Amino acid sequence: MTPRMLDKKCIFCDRDASNRFVVNGSSSHVCDKCIKGRSTIDRIHGVFSRLEPEEDFLIDDGSTYPEKCSNCGTSLHVMVQTMRCGCPQCYVVYGNIYDEIDKATSCVESNPDEMTGLKIQLEQAIREERYEDANDIKKMMESMK
Amino acid sequence: MKKVSLKSMVSTLPSWMSGDWNDDGDIVVGSEVCMYRNLSGEKFPHMQSPEERKRVLGHVMSRASGIMDSGAVRLDSLSYYEKLFLYERRVIDSVVDNCNTFSCASVASGNTSMSINEDDHVKIKSFFPGNGIDSALSATFEAERDMDMDFAINGDRYATVEMSMHGSGIIASTILHLPATHMTGGSVLSALKLSSFPKMHSMCLFSSEEKSSNMIIVGFMSPTIRDIPSHVSKLNSMVDSLVDIEMSRREIMKNEYADIPCRAWGLLTNARTLSSSEACRAISYCVAGVGRVIEAGIDGNKLKKSLLAAMDGHMAMTTDKRDDKWLDEQRAKIVSESLFLKTGRGMMP
């Protein structure tokens, strides 16, 4: 089971998008402005908060992901927003969404270079609420531009 | 399983402090491996009912008692300072955790401890002094094997609460003490030279800094168990390069920033009150300065004892008083006494 995104324009702003990223053979589009302005995690959350699972996330056979895990009741949206599963069955029900999205968004980056490393560090710092570190990393990124 | 008295732990040196702090051994403080596992067919702790949590706790505790002989403590019954004390001893990862509402326990034996029903059903944690990431990994896998439980697996990956941990369910990290890098104005994060580790998605390299004690934690989360050896070798090469950077910075410190450890020494030996962060930072600077700008003859054990006294949780466990000002005065007194040298307290000319 893998997610497929159907929107053809930029999934964040509906403008014409020149960047394509692929999730298991199906493509989705993002414009340059949105790529620069969003971190990977933000993009992951952004994708899922914009799209309704029933309409936009199709499994290979054309059916949709279930709204909730039948075992623990964790919904797809809650799971993606918190990045936490409720039970081992969630991984079976929703497939490996985290990996697919992580792969998809990493495809956007043209070359995984120093800047990529810093971006990942920045995301990590913000997620862990280490804002002083995040500020240091941001300064380093700005000095490299 | 017998209960552990935290008061009895106060007088013993934590395992990560048993490393040799003489010469340059203080830079690589310790190596830590955390393994997260969940029982097959059970909801994760945050989704369980109180009855389910109690049942899982009892089940895992009975297995843990067979492999760990030292004893257990119920985390949901501890006060803030008691948890802080365990956090300082590297037994638990966070003081603010789910244990206020969930039934969870921690058992420890030697260099390995186990948290039950914290975020995941089982968290096995091994902490070895110095650069002992291989030993920590071996001890962790051994404890997992000895538990002999049916852990939840999705394909070839272990199911964990945190989706980012789905895979090997392992975080391995090394704690480094880099005071000279801090005091000479270098950012530890820039010292990491991230560009030399391009495969960060597969390796999930991370770092964080504890600024008051000039510590940095570098480590990795591996998606698969088979990739761990190559990640360990990358981590070790990174640790080596950070040690080199710190050593070169200590030489710079000796020539250009000598007054910083000297001031820190003065603060430790003369201050009437010392907060925990002040004391940690000052001791850290002194460590870098000993034998360089501070008179030789201070052995590592004295600094270790003073570092213990500097910690909030440790200090709080030695007394029932919870008055911050009084604790700061006591800390200044204890640190000063533990550092006092018969030969005098002078600086190098």
mmCIF file of N, CA, C and O in Angstrom, chain B residues 11-70:
data_model
loop_
_atom_site.group_PDB
_atom_site.id
_atom_site.type_symbol
_atom_site.label_atom_id
_atom_site.label_comp_id
_atom_site.label_asym_id
_atom_site.label_seq_id
_atom_site.Cartn_x
_atom_site.Cartn_y
_atom_site.Cartn_z
ATOM 1 N N SER B 11 25.575 7.924 46.762
ATOM 2 C CA SER B 11 26.986 7.793 47.137
ATOM 3 C C SER B 11 27.812 7.026 46.104
ATOM 4 O O SER B 11 29.036 6.980 46.196
ATOM 5 N N THR B 12 27.149 6.416 45.123
ATOM 6 C CA THR B 12 27.924 5.651 44.124
ATOM 7 C C THR B 12 28.153 6.486 42.867
ATOM 8 O O THR B 12 27.301 7.283 42.481
ATOM 9 N N LEU B 13 29.284 6.246 42.256
ATOM 10 C CA LEU B 13 29.633 6.989 41.043
ATOM 11 C C LEU B 13 28.884 6.386 39.851
ATOM 12 O O LEU B 13 28.901 5.171 39.675
ATOM 13 N N PRO B 14 28.197 7.201 39.049
ATOM 14 C CA PRO B 14 27.528 6.629 37.877
ATOM 15 C C PRO B 14 28.536 6.026 36.900
ATOM 16 O O PRO B 14 29.693 6.453 36.854
ATOM 17 N N SER B 15 28.062 5.063 36.130
ATOM 18 C CA SER B 15 28.991 4.305 35.275
ATOM 19 C C SER B 15 29.726 5.200 34.269
ATOM 20 O O SER B 15 30.884 4.984 33.971
ATOM 21 N N TRP B 16 29.028 6.232 33.763
ATOM 22 C CA TRP B 16 29.674 7.060 32.743
ATOM 23 C C TRP B 16 30.771 7.948 33.317
ATOM 24 O O TRP B 16 31.538 8.548 32.585
ATOM 25 N N MET B 17 30.830 8.005 34.665
ATOM 26 C CA MET B 17 31.903 8.790 35.277
ATOM 27 C C MET B 17 33.086 7.917 35.665
ATOM 28 O O MET B 17 34.053 8.389 36.239
ATOM 29 N N SER B 18 32.972 6.626 35.379
ATOM 30 C CA SER B 18 34.066 5.740 35.763
ATOM 31 C C SER B 18 35.204 5.764 34.740
ATOM 32 O O SER B 18 36.214 5.126 34.930
ATOM 33 N N GLY B 19 35.003 6.474 33.647
ATOM 34 C CA GLY B 19 36.071 6.591 32.651
ATOM 35 C C GLY B 19 37.235 7.424 33.176
ATOM 36 O O GLY B 19 37.116 8.139 34.161
ATOM 37 N N ASP B 20 38.364 7.313 32.516
ATOM 38 C CA ASP B 20 39.564 8.021 32.948
ATOM 39 C C ASP B 20 39.506 9.471 32.476
ATOM 40 O O ASP B 20 39.466 9.741 31.276
ATOM 41 N N TRP B 21 39.510 10.391 33.413
ATOM 42 C CA TRP B 21 39.433 11.800 33.044
ATOM 43 C C TRP B 21 40.814 12.452 33.008
ATOM 44 O O TRP B 21 40.923 13.636 32.815
ATOM 45 N N ASN B 22 41.825 11.698 33.269
ATOM 46 C CA ASN B 22 43.154 12.289 33.169
ATOM 47 C C ASN B 22 43.531 12.442 31.698
ATOM 48 O O ASN B 22 42.919 11.847 30.824
ATOM 49 N N ASP B 23 44.579 13.197 31.448
ATOM 50 C CA ASP B 23 45.025 13.468 30.070
ATOM 51 C C ASP B 23 43.857 13.986 29.233
ATOM 52 O O ASP B 23 43.206 14.919 29.612
ATOM 53 N N ASP B 24 43.579 13.298 28.120
ATOM 54 C CA ASP B 24 42.552 13.815 27.224
ATOM 55 C C ASP B 24 41.275 12.974 27.271
ATOM 56 O O ASP B 24 40.411 13.101 26.416
ATOM 57 N N GLY B 25 41.194 12.096 28.248
ATOM 58 C CA GLY B 25 40.064 11.166 28.311
ATOM 59 C C GLY B 25 38.745 11.815 28.646
ATOM 60 O O GLY B 25 37.703 11.167 28.602
ATOM 61 N N ASP B 26 38.752 13.093 28.997
ATOM 62 C CA ASP B 26 37.492 13.746 29.346
ATOM 63 C C ASP B 26 36.695 14.148 28.119
ATOM 64 O O ASP B 26 35.537 14.524 28.234
ATOM 65 N N ILE B 27 37.292 14.099 26.943
ATOM 66 C CA ILE B 27 36.581 14.604 25.754
ATOM 67 C C ILE B 27 35.431 13.666 25.354
ATOM 68 O O ILE B 27 34.306 14.098 25.168
ATOM 69 N N VAL B 28 35.735 12.377 25.233
ATOM 70 C CA VAL B 28 34.669 11.425 24.911
ATOM 71 C C VAL B 28 34.125 10.895 26.241
ATOM 72 O O VAL B 28 34.712 10.039 26.878
ATOM 73 N N VAL B 29 32.994 11.440 26.646
ATOM 74 C CA VAL B 29 32.463 11.125 27.976
ATOM 75 C C VAL B 29 31.848 9.732 28.019
ATOM 76 O O VAL B 29 32.109 8.945 28.928
ATOM 77 N N GLY B 30 31.037 9.416 27.048
ATOM 78 C CA GLY B 30 30.393 8.103 27.082
ATOM 79 C C GLY B 30 29.669 7.787 25.786
ATOM 80 O O GLY B 30 29.482 8.649 24.933
ATOM 81 N N SER B 31 29.274 6.526 25.658
ATOM 82 C CA SER B 31 28.550 6.075 24.465
ATOM 83 C C SER B 31 27.253 5.410 24.911
ATOM 84 O O SER B 31 27.247 4.638 25.859
ATOM 85 N N GLU B 32 26.205 5.735 24.198
ATOM 86 C CA GLU B 32 24.879 5.291 24.636
ATOM 87 C C GLU B 32 24.111 4.660 23.487
ATOM 88 O O GLU B 32 24.145 5.163 22.367
ATOM 89 N N VAL B 33 23.443 3.564 23.781
ATOM 90 C CA VAL B 33 22.575 2.935 22.769
ATOM 91 C C VAL B 33 21.199 2.753 23.390
ATOM 92 O O VAL B 33 21.073 2.228 24.497
ATOM 93 N N CYS B 34 20.163 3.215 22.685
ATOM 94 C CA CYS B 34 18.779 3.018 23.132
ATOM 95 C C CYS B 34 18.056 2.139 22.126
ATOM 96 O O CYS B 34 18.129 2.396 20.920
ATOM 97 N N MET B 35 17.398 1.138 22.628
ATOM 98 C CA MET B 35 16.646 0.242 21.744
ATOM 99 C C MET B 35 15.172 0.283 22.151
ATOM 100 O O MET B 35 14.839 0.116 23.321
ATOM 101 N N TYR B 36 14.300 0.544 21.182
ATOM 102 C CA TYR B 36 12.860 0.667 21.463
ATOM 103 C C TYR B 36 12.135 -0.545 20.883
ATOM 104 O O TYR B 36 12.283 -0.849 19.698
ATOM 105 N N ARG B 37 11.359 -1.223 21.717
ATOM 106 C CA ARG B 37 10.636 -2.421 21.276
ATOM 107 C C ARG B 37 9.210 -2.411 21.843
ATOM 108 O O ARG B 37 8.968 -1.875 22.927
ATOM 109 N N ASN B 38 8.297 -3.024 21.091
ATOM 110 C CA ASN B 38 6.913 -3.133 21.556
ATOM 111 C C ASN B 38 6.414 -4.568 21.401
ATOM 112 O O ASN B 38 6.862 -5.286 20.500
ATOM 113 N N LEU B 39 5.504 -4.923 22.282
ATOM 114 C CA LEU B 39 5.003 -6.294 22.254
ATOM 115 C C LEU B 39 4.040 -6.484 21.088
ATOM 116 O O LEU B 39 3.214 -5.611 20.799
ATOM 117 N N SER B 40 4.164 -7.624 20.455
ATOM 118 C CA SER B 40 3.307 -7.940 19.326
ATOM 119 C C SER B 40 1.844 -8.033 19.787
ATOM 120 O O SER B 40 1.553 -8.614 20.835
ATOM 121 N N GLY B 41 0.958 -7.430 19.004
ATOM 122 C CA GLY B 41 -0.472 -7.538 19.290
ATOM 123 C C GLY B 41 -0.988 -6.612 20.375
ATOM 124 O O GLY B 41 -2.179 -6.627 20.692
ATOM 125 N N GLU B 42 -0.116 -5.790 20.945
ATOM 126 C CA GLU B 42 -0.553 -4.863 21.997
ATOM 127 C C GLU B 42 -0.539 -3.437 21.456
ATOM 128 O O GLU B 42 0.346 -3.076 20.674
ATOM 129 N N LYS B 43 -1.522 -2.620 21.896
ATOM 130 C CA LYS B 43 -1.479 -1.196 21.536
ATOM 131 C C LYS B 43 -0.280 -0.558 22.219
ATOM 132 O O LYS B 43 0.186 -1.052 23.257
ATOM 133 N N PHE B 44 0.190 0.556 21.665
ATOM 134 C CA PHE B 44 1.303 1.260 22.292
ATOM 135 C C PHE B 44 0.807 1.923 23.596
ATOM 136 O O PHE B 44 -0.391 2.220 23.722
ATOM 137 N N PRO B 45 1.717 2.174 24.544
ATOM 138 C CA PRO B 45 1.289 2.644 25.872
ATOM 139 C C PRO B 45 0.307 3.818 25.872
ATOM 140 O O PRO B 45 -0.641 3.821 26.645
ATOM 141 N N HIS B 46 0.531 4.817 25.001
ATOM 142 C CA HIS B 46 -0.343 5.996 25.070
ATOM 143 C C HIS B 46 -1.767 5.706 24.596
ATOM 144 O O HIS B 46 -2.658 6.535 24.797
ATOM 145 N N MET B 47 -1.998 4.571 23.961
ATOM 146 C CA MET B 47 -3.339 4.214 23.518
ATOM 147 C C MET B 47 -3.986 3.160 24.417
ATOM 148 O O MET B 47 -5.123 2.755 24.182
ATOM 149 N N GLN B 48 -3.274 2.701 25.432
ATOM 150 C CA GLN B 48 -3.797 1.618 26.262
ATOM 151 C C GLN B 48 -4.662 2.134 27.407
ATOM 152 O O GLN B 48 -4.474 3.258 27.893
ATOM 153 N N SER B 49 -5.567 1.280 27.843
ATOM 154 C CA SER B 49 -6.353 1.581 29.048
ATOM 155 C C SER B 49 -5.474 1.298 30.267
ATOM 156 O O SER B 49 -4.469 0.585 30.154
ATOM 157 N N PRO B 50 -5.835 1.851 31.445
ATOM 158 C CA PRO B 50 -5.026 1.583 32.648
ATOM 159 C C PRO B 50 -4.845 0.097 32.922
ATOM 160 O O PRO B 50 -3.774 -0.349 33.329
ATOM 161 N N GLU B 51 -5.877 -0.703 32.654
ATOM 162 C CA GLU B 51 -5.769 -2.146 32.901
ATOM 163 C C GLU B 51 -4.753 -2.775 31.959
ATOM 164 O O GLU B 51 -3.940 -3.621 32.353
ATOM 165 N N GLU B 52 -4.815 -2.341 30.682
ATOM 166 C CA GLU B 52 -3.863 -2.899 29.696
ATOM 167 C C GLU B 52 -2.431 -2.517 30.052
ATOM 168 O O GLU B 52 -1.513 -3.318 29.939
ATOM 169 N N ARG B 53 -2.249 -1.264 30.496
ATOM 170 C CA ARG B 53 -0.897 -0.806 30.858
ATOM 171 C C ARG B 53 -0.355 -1.630 32.033
ATOM 172 O O ARG B 53 0.799 -2.030 32.048
ATOM 173 N N LYS B 54 -1.239 -1.883 32.996
ATOM 174 C CA LYS B 54 -0.831 -2.642 34.172
ATOM 175 C C LYS B 54 -0.428 -4.067 33.777
ATOM 176 O O LYS B 54 0.568 -4.612 34.258
ATOM 177 N N ARG B 55 -1.210 -4.658 32.882
ATOM 178 C CA ARG B 55 -0.924 -6.034 32.451
ATOM 179 C C ARG B 55 0.427 -6.108 31.728
ATOM 180 O O ARG B 55 1.254 -6.977 32.014
ATOM 181 N N VAL B 56 0.663 -5.142 30.799
ATOM 182 C CA VAL B 56 1.931 -5.142 30.054
ATOM 183 C C VAL B 56 3.106 -4.892 30.996
ATOM 184 O O VAL B 56 4.151 -5.537 30.904
ATOM 185 N N LEU B 57 2.899 -3.955 31.925
ATOM 186 C CA LEU B 57 3.972 -3.649 32.884
ATOM 187 C C LEU B 57 4.365 -4.903 33.665
ATOM 188 O O LEU B 57 5.551 -5.234 33.792
ATOM 189 N N GLY B 58 3.360 -5.628 34.152
ATOM 190 C CA GLY B 58 3.635 -6.838 34.926
ATOM 191 C C GLY B 58 4.328 -7.894 34.094
ATOM 192 O O GLY B 58 5.280 -8.547 34.540
ATOM 193 N N HIS B 59 3.870 -8.045 32.850
ATOM 194 C CA HIS B 59 4.437 -9.055 31.956
ATOM 195 C C HIS B 59 5.911 -8.771 31.670
ATOM 196 O O HIS B 59 6.770 -9.651 31.796
ATOM 197 N N VAL B 60 6.211 -7.526 31.299
ATOM 198 C CA VAL B 60 7.597 -7.184 30.948
ATOM 199 C C VAL B 60 8.486 -7.179 32.193
ATOM 200 O O VAL B 60 9.640 -7.622 32.147
ATOM 201 N N MET B 61 7.924 -6.705 33.309
ATOM 202 C CA MET B 61 8.721 -6.684 34.553
ATOM 203 C C MET B 61 9.159 -8.086 34.952
ATOM 204 O O MET B 61 10.276 -8.298 35.431
ATOM 205 N N SER B 62 8.260 -9.065 34.762
ATOM 206 C CA SER B 62 8.609 -10.431 35.162
ATOM 207 C C SER B 62 9.786 -10.951 34.322
ATOM 208 O O SER B 62 10.651 -11.656 34.835
ATOM 209 N N ARG B 63 9.812 -10.578 33.047
ATOM 210 C CA ARG B 63 10.943 -10.980 32.197
ATOM 211 C C ARG B 63 12.206 -10.203 32.573
ATOM 212 O O ARG B 63 13.295 -10.761 32.616
ATOM 213 N N ALA B 64 12.030 -8.903 32.808
ATOM 214 C CA ALA B 64 13.199 -8.063 33.113
ATOM 215 C C ALA B 64 13.879 -8.514 34.400
ATOM 216 O O ALA B 64 15.105 -8.479 34.514
ATOM 217 N N SER B 65 13.059 -8.953 35.371
ATOM 218 C CA SER B 65 13.654 -9.356 36.652
ATOM 219 C C SER B 65 14.542 -10.577 36.488
ATOM 220 O O SER B 65 15.451 -10.815 37.288
ATOM 221 N N GLY B 66 14.290 -11.357 35.432
ATOM 222 C CA GLY B 66 15.118 -12.538 35.193
ATOM 223 C C GLY B 66 16.493 -12.209 34.650
ATOM 224 O O GLY B 66 17.421 -13.009 34.771
ATOM 225 N N ILE B 67 16.634 -11.050 34.037
ATOM 226 C CA ILE B 67 17.934 -10.734 33.426
ATOM 227 C C ILE B 67 18.652 -9.580 34.121
ATOM 228 O O ILE B 67 19.832 -9.374 33.920
ATOM 229 N N MET B 68 17.937 -8.822 34.932
ATOM 230 C CA MET B 68 18.587 -7.702 35.619
ATOM 231 C C MET B 68 18.435 -7.884 37.125
ATOM 232 O O MET B 68 17.328 -7.999 37.626
ATOM 233 N N ASP B 69 19.542 -7.903 37.812
ATOM 234 C CA ASP B 69 19.484 -8.293 39.216
ATOM 235 C C ASP B 69 19.489 -7.118 40.189
ATOM 236 O O ASP B 69 19.390 -7.305 41.387
ATOM 237 N N SER B 70 19.599 -5.909 39.713
ATOM 238 C CA SER B 70 19.815 -4.824 40.671
ATOM 239 C C SER B 70 18.543 -4.269 41.295
ATOM 240 O O SER B 70 18.535 -3.855 42.429
#
